[in-house]
Short mmCIF file of C-alpha atoms in Angstrom, two decimals:
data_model
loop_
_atom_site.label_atom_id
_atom_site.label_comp_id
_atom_site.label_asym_id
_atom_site.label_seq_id
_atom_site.Cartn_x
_atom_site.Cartn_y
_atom_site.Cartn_z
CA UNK M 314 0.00 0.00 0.00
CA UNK M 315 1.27 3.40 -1.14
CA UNK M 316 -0.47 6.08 0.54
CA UNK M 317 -0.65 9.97 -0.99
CA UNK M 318 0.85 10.85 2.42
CA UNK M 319 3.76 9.02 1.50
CA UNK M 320 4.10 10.29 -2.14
CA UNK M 321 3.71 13.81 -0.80
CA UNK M 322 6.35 13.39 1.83
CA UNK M 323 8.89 11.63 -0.95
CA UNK M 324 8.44 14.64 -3.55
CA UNK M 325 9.03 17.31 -1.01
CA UNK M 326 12.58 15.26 -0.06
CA UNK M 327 13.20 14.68 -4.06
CA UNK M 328 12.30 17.89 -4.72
CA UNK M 329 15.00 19.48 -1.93
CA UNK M 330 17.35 16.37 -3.06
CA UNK M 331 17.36 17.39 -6.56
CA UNK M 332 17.74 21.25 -5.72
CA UNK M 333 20.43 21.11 -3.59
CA UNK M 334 22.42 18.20 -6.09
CA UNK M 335 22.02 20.75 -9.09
CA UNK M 336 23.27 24.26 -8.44
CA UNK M 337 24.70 24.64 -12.30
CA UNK M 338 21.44 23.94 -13.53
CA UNK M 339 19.80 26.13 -11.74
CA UNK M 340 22.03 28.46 -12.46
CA UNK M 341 21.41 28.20 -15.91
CA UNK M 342 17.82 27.91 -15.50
CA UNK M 343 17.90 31.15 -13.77
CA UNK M 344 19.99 32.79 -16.53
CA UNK M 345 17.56 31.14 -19.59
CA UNK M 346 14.66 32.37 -18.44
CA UNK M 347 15.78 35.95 -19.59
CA UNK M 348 15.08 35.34 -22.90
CA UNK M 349 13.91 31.96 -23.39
CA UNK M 350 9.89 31.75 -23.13
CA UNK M 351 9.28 29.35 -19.34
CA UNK M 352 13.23 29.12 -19.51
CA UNK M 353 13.76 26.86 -21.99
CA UNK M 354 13.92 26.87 -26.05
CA UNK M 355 11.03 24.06 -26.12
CA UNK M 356 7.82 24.15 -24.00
CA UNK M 357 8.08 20.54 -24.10
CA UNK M 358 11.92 20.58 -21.97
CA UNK M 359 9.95 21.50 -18.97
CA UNK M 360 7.92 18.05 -18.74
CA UNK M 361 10.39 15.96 -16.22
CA UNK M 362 8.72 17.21 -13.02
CA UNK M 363 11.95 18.48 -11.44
CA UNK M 364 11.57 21.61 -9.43
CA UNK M 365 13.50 23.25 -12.37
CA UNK M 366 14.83 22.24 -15.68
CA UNK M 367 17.97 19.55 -15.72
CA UNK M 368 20.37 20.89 -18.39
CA UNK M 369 22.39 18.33 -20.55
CA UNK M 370 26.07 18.76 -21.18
CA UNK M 371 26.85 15.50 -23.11
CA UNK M 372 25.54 12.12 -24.25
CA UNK M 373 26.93 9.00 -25.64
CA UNK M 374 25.44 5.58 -26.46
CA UNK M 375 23.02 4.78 -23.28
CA UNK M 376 24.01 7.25 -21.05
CA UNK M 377 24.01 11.17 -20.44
CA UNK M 378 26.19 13.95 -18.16
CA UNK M 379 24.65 17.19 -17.14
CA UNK M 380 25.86 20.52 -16.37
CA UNK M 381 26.42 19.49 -12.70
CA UNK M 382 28.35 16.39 -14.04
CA UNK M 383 26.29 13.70 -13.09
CA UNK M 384 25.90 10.67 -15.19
CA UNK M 385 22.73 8.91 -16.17
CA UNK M 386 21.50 5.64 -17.53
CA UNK M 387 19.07 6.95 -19.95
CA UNK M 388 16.30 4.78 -20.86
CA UNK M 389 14.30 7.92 -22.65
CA UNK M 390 17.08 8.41 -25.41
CA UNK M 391 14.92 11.47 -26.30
CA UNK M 392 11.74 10.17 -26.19
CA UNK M 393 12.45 8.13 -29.13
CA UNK M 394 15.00 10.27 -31.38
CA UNK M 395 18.05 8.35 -30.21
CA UNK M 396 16.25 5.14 -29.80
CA UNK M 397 19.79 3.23 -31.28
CA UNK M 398 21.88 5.37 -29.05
CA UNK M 399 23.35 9.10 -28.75
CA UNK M 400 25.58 10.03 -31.42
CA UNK M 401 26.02 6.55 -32.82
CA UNK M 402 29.50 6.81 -34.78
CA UNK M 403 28.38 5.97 -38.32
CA UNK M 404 26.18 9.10 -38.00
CA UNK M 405 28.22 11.32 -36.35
CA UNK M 406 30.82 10.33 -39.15
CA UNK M 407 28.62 11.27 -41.73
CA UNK M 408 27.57 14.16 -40.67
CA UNK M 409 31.21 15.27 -40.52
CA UNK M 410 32.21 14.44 -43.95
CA UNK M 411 29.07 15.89 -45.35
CA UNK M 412 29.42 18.92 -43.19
CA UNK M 413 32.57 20.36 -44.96
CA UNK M 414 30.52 19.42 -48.31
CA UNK M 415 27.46 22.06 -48.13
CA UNK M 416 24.25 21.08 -45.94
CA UNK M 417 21.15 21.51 -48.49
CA UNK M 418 21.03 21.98 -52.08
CA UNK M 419 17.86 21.56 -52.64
CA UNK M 420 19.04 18.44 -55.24
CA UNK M 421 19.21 15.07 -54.16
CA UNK M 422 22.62 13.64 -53.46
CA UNK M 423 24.18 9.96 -53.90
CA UNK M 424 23.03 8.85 -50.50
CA UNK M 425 19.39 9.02 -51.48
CA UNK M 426 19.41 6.29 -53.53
CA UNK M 427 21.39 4.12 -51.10
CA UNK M 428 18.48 5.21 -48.42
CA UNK M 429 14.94 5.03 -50.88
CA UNK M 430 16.62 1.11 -51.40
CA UNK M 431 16.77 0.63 -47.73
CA UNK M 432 13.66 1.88 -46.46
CA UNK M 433 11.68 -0.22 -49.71
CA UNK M 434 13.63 -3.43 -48.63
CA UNK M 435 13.00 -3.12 -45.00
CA UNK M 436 9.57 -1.33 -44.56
CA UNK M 437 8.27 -3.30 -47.56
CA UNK M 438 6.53 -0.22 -49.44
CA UNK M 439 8.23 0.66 -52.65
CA UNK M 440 8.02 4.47 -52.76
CA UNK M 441 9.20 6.86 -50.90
CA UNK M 442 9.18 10.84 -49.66
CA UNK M 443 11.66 12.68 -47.08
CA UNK M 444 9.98 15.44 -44.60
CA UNK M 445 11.54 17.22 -41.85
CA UNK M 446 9.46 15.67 -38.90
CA UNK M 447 7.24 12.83 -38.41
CA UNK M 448 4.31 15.71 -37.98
CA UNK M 449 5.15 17.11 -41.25
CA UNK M 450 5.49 13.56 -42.54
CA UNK M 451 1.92 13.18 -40.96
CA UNK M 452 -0.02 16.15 -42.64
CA UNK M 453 1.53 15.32 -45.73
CA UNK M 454 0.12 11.85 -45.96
CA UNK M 455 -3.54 13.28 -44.47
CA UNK M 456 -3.67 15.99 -47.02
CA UNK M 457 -2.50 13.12 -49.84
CA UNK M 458 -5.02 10.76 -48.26
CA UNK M 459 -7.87 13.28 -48.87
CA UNK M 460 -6.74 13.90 -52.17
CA UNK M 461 -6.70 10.89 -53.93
CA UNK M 462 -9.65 9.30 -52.32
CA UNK M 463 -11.81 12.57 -52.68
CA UNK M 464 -12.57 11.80 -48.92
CA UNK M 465 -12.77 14.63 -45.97
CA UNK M 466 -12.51 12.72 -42.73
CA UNK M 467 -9.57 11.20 -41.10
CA UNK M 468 -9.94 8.29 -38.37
CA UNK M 469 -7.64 8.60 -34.94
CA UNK M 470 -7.95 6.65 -31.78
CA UNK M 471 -8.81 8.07 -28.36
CA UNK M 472 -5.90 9.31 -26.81
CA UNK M 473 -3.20 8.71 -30.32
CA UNK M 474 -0.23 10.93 -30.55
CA UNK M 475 0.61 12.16 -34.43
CA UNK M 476 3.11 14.86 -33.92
CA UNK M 477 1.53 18.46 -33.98
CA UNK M 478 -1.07 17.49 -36.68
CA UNK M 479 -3.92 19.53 -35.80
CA UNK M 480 -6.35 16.57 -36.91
CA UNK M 481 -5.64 14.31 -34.40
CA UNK M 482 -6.39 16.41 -31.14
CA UNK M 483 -9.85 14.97 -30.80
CA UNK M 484 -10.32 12.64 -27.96
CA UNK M 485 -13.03 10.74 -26.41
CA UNK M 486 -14.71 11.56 -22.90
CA UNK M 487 -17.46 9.66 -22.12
CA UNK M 488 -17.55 8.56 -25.10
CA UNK M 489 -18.16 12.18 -26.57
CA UNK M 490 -15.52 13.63 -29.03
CA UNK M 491 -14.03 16.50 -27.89
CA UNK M 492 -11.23 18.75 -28.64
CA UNK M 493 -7.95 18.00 -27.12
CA UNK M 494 -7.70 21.13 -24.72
CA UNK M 495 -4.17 21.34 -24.87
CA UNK M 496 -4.57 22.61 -28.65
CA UNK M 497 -3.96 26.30 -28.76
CA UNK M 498 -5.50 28.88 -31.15
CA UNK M 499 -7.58 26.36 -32.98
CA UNK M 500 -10.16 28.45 -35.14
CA UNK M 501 -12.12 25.46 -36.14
CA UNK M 502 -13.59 22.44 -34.97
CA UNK M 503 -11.50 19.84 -36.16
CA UNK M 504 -14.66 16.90 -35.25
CA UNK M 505 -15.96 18.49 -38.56
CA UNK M 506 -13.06 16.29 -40.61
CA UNK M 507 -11.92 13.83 -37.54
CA UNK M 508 -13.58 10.91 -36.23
CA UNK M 509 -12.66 9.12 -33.09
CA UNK M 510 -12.98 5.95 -31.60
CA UNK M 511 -11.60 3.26 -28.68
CA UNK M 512 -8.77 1.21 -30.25
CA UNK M 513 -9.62 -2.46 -29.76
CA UNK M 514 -13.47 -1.33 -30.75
CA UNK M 515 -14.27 -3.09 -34.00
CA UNK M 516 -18.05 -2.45 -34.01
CA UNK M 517 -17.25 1.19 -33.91
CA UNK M 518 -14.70 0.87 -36.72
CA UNK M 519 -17.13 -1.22 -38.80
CA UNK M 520 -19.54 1.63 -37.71
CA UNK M 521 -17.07 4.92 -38.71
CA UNK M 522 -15.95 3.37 -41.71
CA UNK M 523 -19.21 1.93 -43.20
CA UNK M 524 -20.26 5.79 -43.66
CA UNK M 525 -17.45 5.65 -46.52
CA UNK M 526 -16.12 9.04 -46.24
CA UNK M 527 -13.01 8.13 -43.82
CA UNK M 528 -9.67 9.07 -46.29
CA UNK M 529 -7.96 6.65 -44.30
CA UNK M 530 -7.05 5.28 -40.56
CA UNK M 531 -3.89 7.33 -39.02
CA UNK M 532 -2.89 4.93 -36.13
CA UNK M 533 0.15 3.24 -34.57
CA UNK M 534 -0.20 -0.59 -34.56
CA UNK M 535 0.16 -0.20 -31.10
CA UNK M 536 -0.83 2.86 -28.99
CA UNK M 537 2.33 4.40 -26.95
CA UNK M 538 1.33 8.07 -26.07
CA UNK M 539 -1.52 7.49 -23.19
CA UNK M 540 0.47 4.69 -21.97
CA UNK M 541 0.95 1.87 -23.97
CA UNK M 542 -2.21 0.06 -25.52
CA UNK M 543 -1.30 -3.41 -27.57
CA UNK M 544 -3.62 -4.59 -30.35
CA UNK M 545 -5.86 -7.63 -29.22
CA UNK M 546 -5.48 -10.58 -31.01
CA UNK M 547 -6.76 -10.09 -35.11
CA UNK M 548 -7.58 -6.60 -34.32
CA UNK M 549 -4.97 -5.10 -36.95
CA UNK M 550 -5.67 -7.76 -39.32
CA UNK M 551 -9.42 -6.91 -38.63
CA UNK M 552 -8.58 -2.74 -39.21
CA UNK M 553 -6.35 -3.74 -42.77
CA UNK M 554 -9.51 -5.43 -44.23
CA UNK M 555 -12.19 -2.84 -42.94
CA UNK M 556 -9.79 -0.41 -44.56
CA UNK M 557 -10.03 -2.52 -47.53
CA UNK M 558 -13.35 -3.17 -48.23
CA UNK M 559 -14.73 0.49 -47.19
CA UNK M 560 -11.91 2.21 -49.86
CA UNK M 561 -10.12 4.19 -46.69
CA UNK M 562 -6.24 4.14 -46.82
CA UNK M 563 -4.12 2.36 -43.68
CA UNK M 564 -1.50 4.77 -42.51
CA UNK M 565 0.80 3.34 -39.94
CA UNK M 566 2.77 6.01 -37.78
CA UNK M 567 5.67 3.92 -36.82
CA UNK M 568 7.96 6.58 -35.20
CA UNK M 569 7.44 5.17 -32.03
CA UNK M 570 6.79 1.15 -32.52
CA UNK M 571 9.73 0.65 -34.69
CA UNK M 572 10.87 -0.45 -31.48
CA UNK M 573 9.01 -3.66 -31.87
CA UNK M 574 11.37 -5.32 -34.82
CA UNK M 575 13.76 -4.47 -37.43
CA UNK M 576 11.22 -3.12 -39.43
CA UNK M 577 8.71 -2.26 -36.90
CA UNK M 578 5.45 -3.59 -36.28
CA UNK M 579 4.18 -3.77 -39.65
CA UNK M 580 6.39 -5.23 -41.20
CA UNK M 581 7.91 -7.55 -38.38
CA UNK M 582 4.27 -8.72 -37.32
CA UNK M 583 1.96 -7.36 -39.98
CA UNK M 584 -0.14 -6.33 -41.68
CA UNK M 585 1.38 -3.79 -43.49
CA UNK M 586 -0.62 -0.61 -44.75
CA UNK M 587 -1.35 1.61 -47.84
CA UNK M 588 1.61 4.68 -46.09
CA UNK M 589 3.71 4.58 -43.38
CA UNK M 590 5.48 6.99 -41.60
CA UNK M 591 8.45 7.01 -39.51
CA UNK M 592 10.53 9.83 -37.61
CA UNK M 593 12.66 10.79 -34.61
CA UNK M 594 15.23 8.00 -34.94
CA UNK M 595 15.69 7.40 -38.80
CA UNK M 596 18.65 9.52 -39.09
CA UNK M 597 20.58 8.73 -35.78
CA UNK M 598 18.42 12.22 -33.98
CA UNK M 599 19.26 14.73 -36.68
CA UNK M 600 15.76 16.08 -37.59
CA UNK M 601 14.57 14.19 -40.50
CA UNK M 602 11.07 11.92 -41.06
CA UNK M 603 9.56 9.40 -43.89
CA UNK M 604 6.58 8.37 -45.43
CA UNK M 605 6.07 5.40 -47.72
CA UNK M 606 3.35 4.05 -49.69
CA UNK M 607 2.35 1.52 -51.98
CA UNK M 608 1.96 1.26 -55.76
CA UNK M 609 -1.68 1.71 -56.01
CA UNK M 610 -1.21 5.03 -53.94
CA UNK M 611 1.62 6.25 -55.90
CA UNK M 612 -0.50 5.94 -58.92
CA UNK M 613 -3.46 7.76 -57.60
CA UNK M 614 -1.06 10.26 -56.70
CA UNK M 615 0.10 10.64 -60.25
CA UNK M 616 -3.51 10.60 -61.57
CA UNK M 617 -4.08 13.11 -58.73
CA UNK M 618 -0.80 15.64 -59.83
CA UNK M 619 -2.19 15.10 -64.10
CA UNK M 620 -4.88 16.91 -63.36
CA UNK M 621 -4.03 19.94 -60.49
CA UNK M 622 -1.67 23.09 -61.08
CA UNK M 623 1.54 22.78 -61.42
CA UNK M 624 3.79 24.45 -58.25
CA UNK M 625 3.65 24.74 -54.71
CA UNK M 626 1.69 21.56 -53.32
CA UNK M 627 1.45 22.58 -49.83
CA UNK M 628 3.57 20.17 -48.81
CA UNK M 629 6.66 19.79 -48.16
CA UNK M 630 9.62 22.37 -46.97
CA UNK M 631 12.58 23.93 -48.43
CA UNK M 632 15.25 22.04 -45.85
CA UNK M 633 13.07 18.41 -46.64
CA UNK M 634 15.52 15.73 -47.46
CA UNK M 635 18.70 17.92 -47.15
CA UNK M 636 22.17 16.73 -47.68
CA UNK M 637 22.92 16.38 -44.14
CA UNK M 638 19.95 14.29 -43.20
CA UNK M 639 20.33 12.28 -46.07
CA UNK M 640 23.73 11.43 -44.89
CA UNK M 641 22.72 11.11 -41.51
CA UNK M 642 19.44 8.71 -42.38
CA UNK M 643 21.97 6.13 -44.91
CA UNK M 644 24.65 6.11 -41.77
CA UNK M 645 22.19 5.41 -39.71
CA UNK M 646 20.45 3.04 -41.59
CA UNK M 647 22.94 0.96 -43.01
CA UNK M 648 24.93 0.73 -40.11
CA UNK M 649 23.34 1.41 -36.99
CA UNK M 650 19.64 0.35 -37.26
CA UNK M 651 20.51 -3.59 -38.30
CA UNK M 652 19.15 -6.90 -37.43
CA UNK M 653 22.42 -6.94 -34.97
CA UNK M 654 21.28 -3.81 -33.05
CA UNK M 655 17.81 -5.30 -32.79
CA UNK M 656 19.27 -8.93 -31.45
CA UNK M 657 21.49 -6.78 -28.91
CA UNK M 658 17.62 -4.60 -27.85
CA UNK M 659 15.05 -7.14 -27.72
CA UNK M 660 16.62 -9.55 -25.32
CA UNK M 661 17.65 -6.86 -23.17
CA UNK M 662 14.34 -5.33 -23.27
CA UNK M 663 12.39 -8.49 -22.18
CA UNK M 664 14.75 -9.14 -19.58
CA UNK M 665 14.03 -5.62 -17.97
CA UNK M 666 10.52 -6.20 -17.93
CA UNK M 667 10.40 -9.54 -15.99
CA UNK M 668 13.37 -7.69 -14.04
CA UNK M 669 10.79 -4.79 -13.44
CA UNK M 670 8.04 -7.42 -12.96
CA UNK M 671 9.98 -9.18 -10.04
CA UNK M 672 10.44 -5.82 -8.24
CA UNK M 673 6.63 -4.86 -8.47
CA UNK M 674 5.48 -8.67 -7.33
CA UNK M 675 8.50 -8.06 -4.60
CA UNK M 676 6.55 -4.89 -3.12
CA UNK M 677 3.29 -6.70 -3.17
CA UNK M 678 1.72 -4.49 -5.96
CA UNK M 679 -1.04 -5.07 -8.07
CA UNK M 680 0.22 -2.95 -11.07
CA UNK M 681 1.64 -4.39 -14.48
CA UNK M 682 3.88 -4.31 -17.34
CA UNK M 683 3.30 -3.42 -20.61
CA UNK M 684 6.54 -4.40 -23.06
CA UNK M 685 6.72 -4.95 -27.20
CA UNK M 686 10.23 -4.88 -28.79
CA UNK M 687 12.61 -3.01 -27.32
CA UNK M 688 10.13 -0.33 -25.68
CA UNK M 689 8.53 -1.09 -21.96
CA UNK M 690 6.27 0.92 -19.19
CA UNK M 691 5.56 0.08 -15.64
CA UNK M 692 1.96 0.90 -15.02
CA UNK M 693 0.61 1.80 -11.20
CA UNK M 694 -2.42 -0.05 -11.92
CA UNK M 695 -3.72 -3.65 -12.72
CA UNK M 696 -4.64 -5.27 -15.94
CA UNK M 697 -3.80 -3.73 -19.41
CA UNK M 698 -5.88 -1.15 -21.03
CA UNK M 699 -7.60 -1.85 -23.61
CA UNK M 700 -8.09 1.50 -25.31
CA UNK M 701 -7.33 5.23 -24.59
CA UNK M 702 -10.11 5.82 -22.48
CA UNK M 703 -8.94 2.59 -19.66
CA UNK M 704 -5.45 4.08 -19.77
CA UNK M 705 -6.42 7.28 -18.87
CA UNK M 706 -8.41 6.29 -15.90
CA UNK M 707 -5.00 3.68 -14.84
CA UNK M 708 -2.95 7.41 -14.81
CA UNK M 709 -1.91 8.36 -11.55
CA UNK M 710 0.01 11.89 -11.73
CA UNK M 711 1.42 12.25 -8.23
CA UNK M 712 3.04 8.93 -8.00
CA UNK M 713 4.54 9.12 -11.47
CA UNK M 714 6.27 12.39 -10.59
CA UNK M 715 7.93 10.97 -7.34
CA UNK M 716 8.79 8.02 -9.66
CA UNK M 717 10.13 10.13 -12.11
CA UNK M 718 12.30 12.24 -9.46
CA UNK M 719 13.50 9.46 -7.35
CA UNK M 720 15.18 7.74 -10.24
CA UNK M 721 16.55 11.49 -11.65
CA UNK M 722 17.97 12.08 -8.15
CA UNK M 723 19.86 8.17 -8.32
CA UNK M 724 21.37 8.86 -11.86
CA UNK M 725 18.29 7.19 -14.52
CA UNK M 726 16.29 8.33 -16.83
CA UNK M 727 13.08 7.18 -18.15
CA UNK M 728 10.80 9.02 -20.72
CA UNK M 729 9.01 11.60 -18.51
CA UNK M 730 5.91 11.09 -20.50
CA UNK M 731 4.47 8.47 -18.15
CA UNK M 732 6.44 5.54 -16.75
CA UNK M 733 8.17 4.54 -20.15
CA UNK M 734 11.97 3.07 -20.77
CA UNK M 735 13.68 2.51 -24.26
CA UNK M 736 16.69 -0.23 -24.73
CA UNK M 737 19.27 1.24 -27.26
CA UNK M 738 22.03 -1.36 -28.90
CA UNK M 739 24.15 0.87 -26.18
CA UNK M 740 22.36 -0.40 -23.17
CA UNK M 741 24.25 -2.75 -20.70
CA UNK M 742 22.92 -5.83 -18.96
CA UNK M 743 24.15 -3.73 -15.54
CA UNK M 744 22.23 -0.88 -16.89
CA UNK M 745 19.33 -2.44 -16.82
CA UNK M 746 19.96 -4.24 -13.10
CA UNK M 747 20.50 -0.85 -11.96
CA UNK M 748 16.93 0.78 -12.97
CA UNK M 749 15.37 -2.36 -11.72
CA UNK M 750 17.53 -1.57 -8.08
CA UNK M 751 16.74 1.82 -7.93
CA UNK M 752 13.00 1.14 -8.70
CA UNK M 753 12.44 -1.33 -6.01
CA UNK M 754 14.62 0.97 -3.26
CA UNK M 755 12.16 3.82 -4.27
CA UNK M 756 9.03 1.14 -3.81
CA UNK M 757 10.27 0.28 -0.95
CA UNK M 758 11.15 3.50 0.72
CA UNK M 759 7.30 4.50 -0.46
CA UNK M 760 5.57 1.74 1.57
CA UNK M 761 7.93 2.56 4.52
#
């Protein structure tokens, strides 16, 4: 039993712990705030739940210094973008080379053949387009989508994360779509063109797509942004055919599952869809995104260009698919994202979750473990979710941050975005003993 008068007393002693551990940081804190809107260049920096923003000084395969020179085990490798490990050489030697060479052209280079051949063989999809981010990779595939099937509406699950795609912050309360209220400045109602349902729910698929004016199904094959959700047995199979026989496209957002195998869900578990996209990690962390898509939709696209006005598109941006990120993206590719890094990952990654499992059965809990690939979360509640809606309700805010701070103050990382940890081919074996330590001296010291 973990009472809220024990959580409260740990985050006041984290919270004076991690204070009095981090003067630098504060320091710079202090000094960013000037200038920098909340302190920081990114809104998003201030998400960790520390009493003030941890600044970074270094990083290098699983593991991270700050400005106070502590090290870390870091199991949120940037929330995804380096997934296969900070500055992986191969990358950073590419990036080198091509640095002294000029950075975007605005022409393809040699390197973009080498990559379009890669991502074909190993995401199974024959053609290919380079964005900036996985977002932008995102609203170029809706706006596509819409296009070529003359359709307005696209399909989301409750509680999905797209990147900053405006069309995917409707949600689901009480079973109600509603706008995401974290969406600022929005000037219309995006449930005009979006349609939401529970992942899992194949009635309401059958239901939403039977209507036949759904473009196409934006979804990850398994849900990682409201805690992880994993696809019931035949329920992706179930989605590809609905797709199918209702004429909407299957878009896979793979940015975060391509943890699961060496060529992500899709195409390491099936089925695979009409486009896929995939960011953060493809080029080693440098900021660079895909999408892919099949024949049949890259002839509908050129039936779709015959007839429009030639020039600007609306998608796409200048720095797309510069020289640098091409470089980056074949380095990375080719020599860090292989079936070897993926043997190293996996393994290690299922051994941290029993690891994890032990310590929660140790501290007579009733919460549970969620794992696929090389990604994992602890979850302060029993039984899976099933869909955005159960995962929301399993949420519990005030022990995640004392969590999250305890392991901060003892030198690990995990994503702050819930209770989440990534294995990179750069984790260690005592890595991974040492998260599962400090988690079960923070269990115990909450139960007293």
């Amino acid at each position: 039993m973990i009472t809220a008068a024990a959580i409260a007393r740990m985050i006041a002693a984290e919270t004076e712990r991690f204070s009095a551990a981090n003067p630098r940081s504060a320091a710079l804190a202090k000094a960013a705030a000037r200038h920098w809107h909340g302190g920081v260049p990114f809104h998003w920096m201030l998400d960790w739940g520390t009493p003030f923003v941890l600044f970074a000084d270094r990083a290098e395969g699983a593991e991270l210094w700050d400005a106070d020179g502590h090290r870390y085990d870091d199991f949120c490798l940037g929330d995804t973008g380096s997934m296969f490990g900070h500055s992986p050489p191969p990358v950073a030697a590419a990036l080198t080379r091509q640095a002294s060479r000029g950075l975007t052209y605005m022409l393809p280079t040699e390197d973009a053949v080498v990559v379009a051949d890669e991502l074909a063989a190993r995401f199974k999809l024959p053609f290919w387009q380079v964005t900036s981010s996985a977002s932008e990779a995102n609203r170029a595939v809706i706006r596509w989508c819409r296009g070529i099937t003359g359709r307005d509406k696209v399909l989301v699950f409750n509680g999905c994360y797209h990147g900053a795609v405006d069309d995917v912050f409707v949600d689901l309360r009480d079973g109600v779509p509603e706008l995401r209220g974290s969406l600022i400045g929005q000037v219309y109602d995006m449930r005009e063109h979006t349609v939401v349902i529970e992942f899992n729910d194949l009635p309401a698929l059958e239901a939403a797509l039977a209507k036949g004016d759904v473009a196409c199904v934006l979804a990850e094959p398994a849900m990682t942004n409201v805690g992880m959700v994993l696809p019931q047995p035949g329920y992706l199979e179930a989605l590809r055919e609905a797709c199918t026989r209702h004429g909407s496209l299957l878009v896979w957002d793979e940015t975060h599952t391509i943890s699961s195998g060496y060529g992500g869900y899709s195409a390491t578990f099936g089925p695979l869809g009409d486009l896929f996209v995939l960011g953060k990690p493809v080029a080693g962390g440098i900021p660079c995104a895909v999408y892919g898509f099949s024949a049949e939709v890259a002839a509908r696209m050129e039936q779709l260009w015959a007839v429009g006005e030639k020039g600007h598109s609306g998608i796409g941006t200048t720095l797309s698919a510069n020289a640098l990120a091409l470089a980056a993206m074949r380095a990375c590719l080719t020599e860090v994202m292989t079936p070897a890094a993926y043997a190293h990952m996996l393994p290690l990654a299922e051994s941290l979750a029993a690891k994890i499992r032990a310590v929660i059965a140790a501290n007579g809990l009733d919460w549970h473990v969620a794992h696929i690939g090389a990604r994992g979360e602890f979850i302060c509640a029993s039984a899976p979710a099933q869909n955005g809606t159960e995962a929301r309700a399993k949420m519990h805010g005030a022990l995640e941050h004392v969590l999250h701070l305890f392991l901060i103050n003892r030198g690990v990382l995990i994503a702050p975005f819930h209770t989440m940890t990534l294995v990179s081919p750069a984790t260690t074996a005592t890595q991974v003993d040492r998260l599962a330590e400090v988690l079960d001296q923070c269990l115990k010291t909450l139960r007293g």
